[in-house]
Structure formats: structure tokens, C-alpha cells
C-alpha positions as YAML, in Angstrom:
chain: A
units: angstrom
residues:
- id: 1
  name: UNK
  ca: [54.08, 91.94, -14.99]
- id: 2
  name: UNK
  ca: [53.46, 90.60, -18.74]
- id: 3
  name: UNK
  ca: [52.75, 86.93, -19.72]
- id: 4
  name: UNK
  ca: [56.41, 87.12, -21.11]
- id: 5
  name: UNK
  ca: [57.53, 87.48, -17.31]
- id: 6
  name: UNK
  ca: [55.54, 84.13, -16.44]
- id: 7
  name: UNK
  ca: [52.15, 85.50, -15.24]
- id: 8
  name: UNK
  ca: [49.10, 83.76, -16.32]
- id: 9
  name: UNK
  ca: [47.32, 85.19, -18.71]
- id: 10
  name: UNK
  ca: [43.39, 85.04, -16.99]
- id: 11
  name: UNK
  ca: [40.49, 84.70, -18.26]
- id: 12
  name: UNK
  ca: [38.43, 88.05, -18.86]
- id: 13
  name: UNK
  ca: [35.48, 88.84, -16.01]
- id: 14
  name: UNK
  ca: [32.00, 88.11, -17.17]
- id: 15
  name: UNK
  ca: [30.82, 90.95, -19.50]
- id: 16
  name: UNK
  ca: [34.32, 91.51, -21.13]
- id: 17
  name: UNK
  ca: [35.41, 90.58, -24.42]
- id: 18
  name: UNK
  ca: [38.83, 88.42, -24.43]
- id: 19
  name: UNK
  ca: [41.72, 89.48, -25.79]
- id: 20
  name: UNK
  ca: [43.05, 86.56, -27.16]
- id: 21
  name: UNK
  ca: [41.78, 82.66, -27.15]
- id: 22
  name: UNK
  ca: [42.69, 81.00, -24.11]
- id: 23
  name: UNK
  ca: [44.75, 77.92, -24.30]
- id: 24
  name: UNK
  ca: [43.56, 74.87, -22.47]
- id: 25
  name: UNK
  ca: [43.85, 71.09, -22.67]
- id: 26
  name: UNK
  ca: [42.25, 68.16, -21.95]
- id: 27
  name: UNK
  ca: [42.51, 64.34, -21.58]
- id: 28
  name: UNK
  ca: [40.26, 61.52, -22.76]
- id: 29
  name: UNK
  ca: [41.33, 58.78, -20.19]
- id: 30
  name: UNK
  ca: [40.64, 54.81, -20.33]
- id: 31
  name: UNK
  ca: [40.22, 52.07, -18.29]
- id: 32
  name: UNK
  ca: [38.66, 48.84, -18.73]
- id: 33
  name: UNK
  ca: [37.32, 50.25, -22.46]
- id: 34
  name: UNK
  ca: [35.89, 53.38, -20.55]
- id: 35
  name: UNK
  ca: [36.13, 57.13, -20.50]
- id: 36
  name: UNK
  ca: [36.32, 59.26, -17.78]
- id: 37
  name: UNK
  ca: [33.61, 61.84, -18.27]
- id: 38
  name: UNK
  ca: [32.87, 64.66, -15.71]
- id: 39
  name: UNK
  ca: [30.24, 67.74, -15.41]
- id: 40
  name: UNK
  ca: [31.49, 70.94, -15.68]
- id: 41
  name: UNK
  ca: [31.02, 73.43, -13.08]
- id: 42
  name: UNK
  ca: [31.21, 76.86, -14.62]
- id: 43
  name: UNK
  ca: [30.11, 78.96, -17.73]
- id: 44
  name: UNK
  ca: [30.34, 78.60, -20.48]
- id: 45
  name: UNK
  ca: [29.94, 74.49, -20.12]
- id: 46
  name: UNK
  ca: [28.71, 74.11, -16.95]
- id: 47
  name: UNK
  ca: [26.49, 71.66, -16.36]
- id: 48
  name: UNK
  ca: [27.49, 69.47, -19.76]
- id: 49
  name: UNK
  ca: [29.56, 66.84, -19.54]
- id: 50
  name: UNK
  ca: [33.15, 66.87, -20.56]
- id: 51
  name: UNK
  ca: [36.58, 65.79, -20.59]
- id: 52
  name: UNK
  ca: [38.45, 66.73, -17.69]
- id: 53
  name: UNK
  ca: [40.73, 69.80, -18.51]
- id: 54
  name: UNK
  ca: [41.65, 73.43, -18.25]
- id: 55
  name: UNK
  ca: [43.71, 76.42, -18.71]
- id: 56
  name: UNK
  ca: [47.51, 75.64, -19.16]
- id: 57
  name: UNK
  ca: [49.91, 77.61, -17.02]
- id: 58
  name: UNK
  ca: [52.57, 79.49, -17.89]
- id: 59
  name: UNK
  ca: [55.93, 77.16, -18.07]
- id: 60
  name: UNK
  ca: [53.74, 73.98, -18.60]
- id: 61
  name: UNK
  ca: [53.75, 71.52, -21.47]
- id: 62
  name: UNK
  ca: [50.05, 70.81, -23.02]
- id: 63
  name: UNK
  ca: [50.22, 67.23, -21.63]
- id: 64
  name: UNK
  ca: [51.48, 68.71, -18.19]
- id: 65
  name: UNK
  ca: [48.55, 71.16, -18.14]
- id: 66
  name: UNK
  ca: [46.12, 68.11, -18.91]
- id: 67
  name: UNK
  ca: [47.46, 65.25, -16.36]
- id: 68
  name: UNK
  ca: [47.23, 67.98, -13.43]
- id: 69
  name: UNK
  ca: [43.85, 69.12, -14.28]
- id: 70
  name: UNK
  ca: [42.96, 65.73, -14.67]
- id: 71
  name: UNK
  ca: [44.30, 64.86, -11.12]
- id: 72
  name: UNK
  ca: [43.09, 68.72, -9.54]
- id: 73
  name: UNK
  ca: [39.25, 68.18, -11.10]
- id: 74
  name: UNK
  ca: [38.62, 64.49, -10.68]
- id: 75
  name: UNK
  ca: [41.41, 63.31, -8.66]
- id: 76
  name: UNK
  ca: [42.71, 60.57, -11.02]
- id: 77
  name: UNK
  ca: [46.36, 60.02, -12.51]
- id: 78
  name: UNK
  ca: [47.15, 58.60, -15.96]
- id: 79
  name: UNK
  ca: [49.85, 58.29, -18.45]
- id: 80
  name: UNK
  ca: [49.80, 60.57, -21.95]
- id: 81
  name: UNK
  ca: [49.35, 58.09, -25.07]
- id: 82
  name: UNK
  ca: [49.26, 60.70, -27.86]
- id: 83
  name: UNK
  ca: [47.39, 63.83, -28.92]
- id: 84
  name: UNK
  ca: [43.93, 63.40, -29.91]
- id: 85
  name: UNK
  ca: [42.66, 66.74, -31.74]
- id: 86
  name: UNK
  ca: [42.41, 70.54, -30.69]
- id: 87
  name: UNK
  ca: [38.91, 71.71, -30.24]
- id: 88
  name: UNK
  ca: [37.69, 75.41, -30.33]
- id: 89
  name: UNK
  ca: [35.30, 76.78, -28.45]
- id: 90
  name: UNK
  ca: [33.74, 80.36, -28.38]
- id: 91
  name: UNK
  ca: [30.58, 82.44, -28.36]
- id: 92
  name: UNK
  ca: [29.45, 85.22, -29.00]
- id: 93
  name: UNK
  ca: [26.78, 88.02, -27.39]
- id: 94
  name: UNK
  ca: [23.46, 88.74, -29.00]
- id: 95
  name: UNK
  ca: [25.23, 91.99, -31.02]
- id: 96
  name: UNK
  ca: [28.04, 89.77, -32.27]
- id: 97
  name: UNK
  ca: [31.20, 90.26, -30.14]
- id: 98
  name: UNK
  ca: [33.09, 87.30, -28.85]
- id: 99
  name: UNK
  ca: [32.23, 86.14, -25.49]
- id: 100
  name: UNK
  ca: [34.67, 83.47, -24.75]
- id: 101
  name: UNK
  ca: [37.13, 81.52, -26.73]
- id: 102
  name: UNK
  ca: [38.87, 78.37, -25.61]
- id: 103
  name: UNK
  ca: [41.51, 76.58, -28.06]
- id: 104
  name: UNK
  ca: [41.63, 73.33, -25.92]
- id: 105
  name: UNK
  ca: [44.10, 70.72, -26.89]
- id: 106
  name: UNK
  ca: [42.94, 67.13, -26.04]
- id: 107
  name: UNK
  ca: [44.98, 64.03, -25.30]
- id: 108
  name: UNK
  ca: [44.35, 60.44, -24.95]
- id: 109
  name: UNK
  ca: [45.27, 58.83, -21.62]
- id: 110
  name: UNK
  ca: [45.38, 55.78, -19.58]
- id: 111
  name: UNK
  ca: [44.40, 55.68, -16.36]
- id: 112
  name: UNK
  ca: [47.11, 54.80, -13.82]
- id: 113
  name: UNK
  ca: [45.28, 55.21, -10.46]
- id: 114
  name: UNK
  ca: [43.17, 57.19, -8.40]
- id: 115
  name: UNK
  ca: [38.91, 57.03, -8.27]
- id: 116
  name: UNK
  ca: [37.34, 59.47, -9.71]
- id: 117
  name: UNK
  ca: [35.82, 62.23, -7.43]
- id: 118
  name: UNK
  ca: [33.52, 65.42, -7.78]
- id: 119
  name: UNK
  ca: [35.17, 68.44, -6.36]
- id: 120
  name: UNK
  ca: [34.44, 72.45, -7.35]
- id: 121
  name: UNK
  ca: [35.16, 71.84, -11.08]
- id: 122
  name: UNK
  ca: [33.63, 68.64, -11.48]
- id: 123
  name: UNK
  ca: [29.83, 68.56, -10.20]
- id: 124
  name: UNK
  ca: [29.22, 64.77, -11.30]
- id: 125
  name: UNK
  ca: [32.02, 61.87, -12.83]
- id: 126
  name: UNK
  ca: [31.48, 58.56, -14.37]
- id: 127
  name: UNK
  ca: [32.99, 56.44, -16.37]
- id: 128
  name: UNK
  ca: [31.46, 55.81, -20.12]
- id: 129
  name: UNK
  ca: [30.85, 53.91, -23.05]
- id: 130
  name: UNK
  ca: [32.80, 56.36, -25.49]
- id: 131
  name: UNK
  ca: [30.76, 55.23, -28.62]
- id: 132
  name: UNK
  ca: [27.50, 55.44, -26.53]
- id: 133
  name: UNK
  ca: [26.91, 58.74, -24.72]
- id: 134
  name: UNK
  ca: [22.87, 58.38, -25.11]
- id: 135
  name: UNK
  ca: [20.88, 60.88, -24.22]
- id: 136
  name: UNK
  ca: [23.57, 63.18, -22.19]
- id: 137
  name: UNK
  ca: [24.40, 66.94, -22.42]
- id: 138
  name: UNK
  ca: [27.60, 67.22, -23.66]
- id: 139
  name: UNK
  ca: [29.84, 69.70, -24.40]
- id: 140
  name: UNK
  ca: [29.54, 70.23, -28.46]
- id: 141
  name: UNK
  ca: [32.13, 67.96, -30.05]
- id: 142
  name: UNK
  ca: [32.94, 65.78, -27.49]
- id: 143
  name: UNK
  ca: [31.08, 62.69, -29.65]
- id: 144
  name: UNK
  ca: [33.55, 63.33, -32.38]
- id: 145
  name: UNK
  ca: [36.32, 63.73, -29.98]
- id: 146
  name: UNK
  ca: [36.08, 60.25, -28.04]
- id: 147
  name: UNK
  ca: [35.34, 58.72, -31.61]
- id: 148
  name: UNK
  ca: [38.32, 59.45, -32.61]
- id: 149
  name: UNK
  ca: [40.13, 59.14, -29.70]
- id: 150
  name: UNK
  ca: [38.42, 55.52, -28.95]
- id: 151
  name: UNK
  ca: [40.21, 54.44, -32.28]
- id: 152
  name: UNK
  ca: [43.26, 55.89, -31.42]
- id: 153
  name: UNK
  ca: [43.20, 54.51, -27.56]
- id: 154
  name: UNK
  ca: [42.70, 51.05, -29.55]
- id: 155
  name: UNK
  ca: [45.74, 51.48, -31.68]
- id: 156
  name: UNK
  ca: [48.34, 52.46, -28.97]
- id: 157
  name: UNK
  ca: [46.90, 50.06, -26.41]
- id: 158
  name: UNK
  ca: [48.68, 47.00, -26.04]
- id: 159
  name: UNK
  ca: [46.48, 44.45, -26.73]
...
């Protein structure tokens, strides 16, 4: 089976190069002037704090992929507002060849119910001051990603 016939197109085992960037998304959800950050559980972010996101699916929409990673990884549900950026995200090996390589498309949400939880791809969850992250480890543009999406959040809001 192909990823033409619907198969999902996995991520390469530890030690092989990736064909292709994978395509993932994530969602920058609000509440009460908030984000929802989590922990990450697995390389190549584990440990950092995050959005919650992941891989899209075959025969999903971005903002489908993002509202049920959202509710599989933290356990919350919330309603699309817009598209925020795309990030990339990839490494490479001490000889040069590509490691990983994640083109994630992020969203900006509100949250619509549900308390955030921990599970196996979120070690820890909070909610955040988006402007003020202080002194965590974060995944590498996530500042510039709830800046902007902070801004946007305040223009689609109602007030």
C-alpha cells in the first residue's frame, strides 16, 4: 500500500534518514488570556515544552489533525480561530545528513472544554502567560509563535 491508497506515511526508525518532511500541526489554545502549553514526550523535543500537536493523518484537514491531537495529548477541546504560522523543524547528524524534519502547521484556538491532562505524549501541562515563558525549555520558536499568535487571538476574540 502507497500513501496515495490512504496509508500513513510514518515516521522513519531512529538511525534512518527521512524521506520526505513530515507534516504535522499544532494549536495555540486560550482561555482566560492563557495558553495551553505541554511537555513533550519523545525525541526530538522531548522534554521542552510545546504546543500540543502532531502528525496529520491521511484524509484529515490541518485543523482536524490539530483539534484531535489537542484532545488525544492533553485531553482538551477547542474551536479553530485562524492559522497562526507553519514552523519547520529538522536536524541533522554530526556528518551532515538530515535527522528529522517536521513542517508543523500551527493554529490558534479557543478552548471549549475539557482540563488539561498529562498522558504518554504530554509528560507535564499548564496553562501560560504567552508573552512570559521565563526561564522554560521550549521548543525553538515557540516565543515567536505565541507572539504572534497572542496578537492574533486578540484580534479574532470578541471582546
Amino acid at each position: 500500500m502507497n500513501a496515495g491508497d490512504g496509508q500513513v506515511i510514518r515516521f522513519p526508525a531512529a538511525g534512518k534518514a527521512p524521506a520526505r518532511p513530515v507534516l504535522a500541526a499544532s494549536v495555540a489554545v486560550f482561555r482566560d488570556g492563557k495558553v495551553l502549553l505541554a511537555t513533550r514526550t519523545k525525541p526530538p523535543a522531548d522534554r521542552l515544552w510545546s504546543l500540543p500537536g502532531g502528525k496529520v493523518e491521511a484524509g484529515e484537514t490541518l485543523e482536524e489533525a490539530a483539534l484531535r491531537e489537542l484532545a488525544e495529548e492533553v485531553g482538551v477541546t477547542a474551536r479553530i480561530l485562524g492559522f497562526n504560522r507553519h514552523v519547520e523543524i529538522f536536524g541533522r547528524d554530526a556528518k551532515g545528513a538530515v535527522t528529522h524534519h517536521f513542517v508543523v502547521a500551527s493554529f490558534i484556538g479557543e478552548w471549549l472544554a475539557g482540563e488539561p491532562r498529562s498522558g504518554p505524549e504530554a509528560g507535564a501541562v499548564m496553562w501560560a502567560d504567552p508573552l512570559r515563558l521565563g526561564g522554560l525549555a521550549t521548543t525553538r520558536e515557540l516565543g515567536e509563535v505565541l507572539r504572534r499568535a497572542s496578537s492574533l487571538y486578540r484580534d479574532e476574540s470578541p471582546a
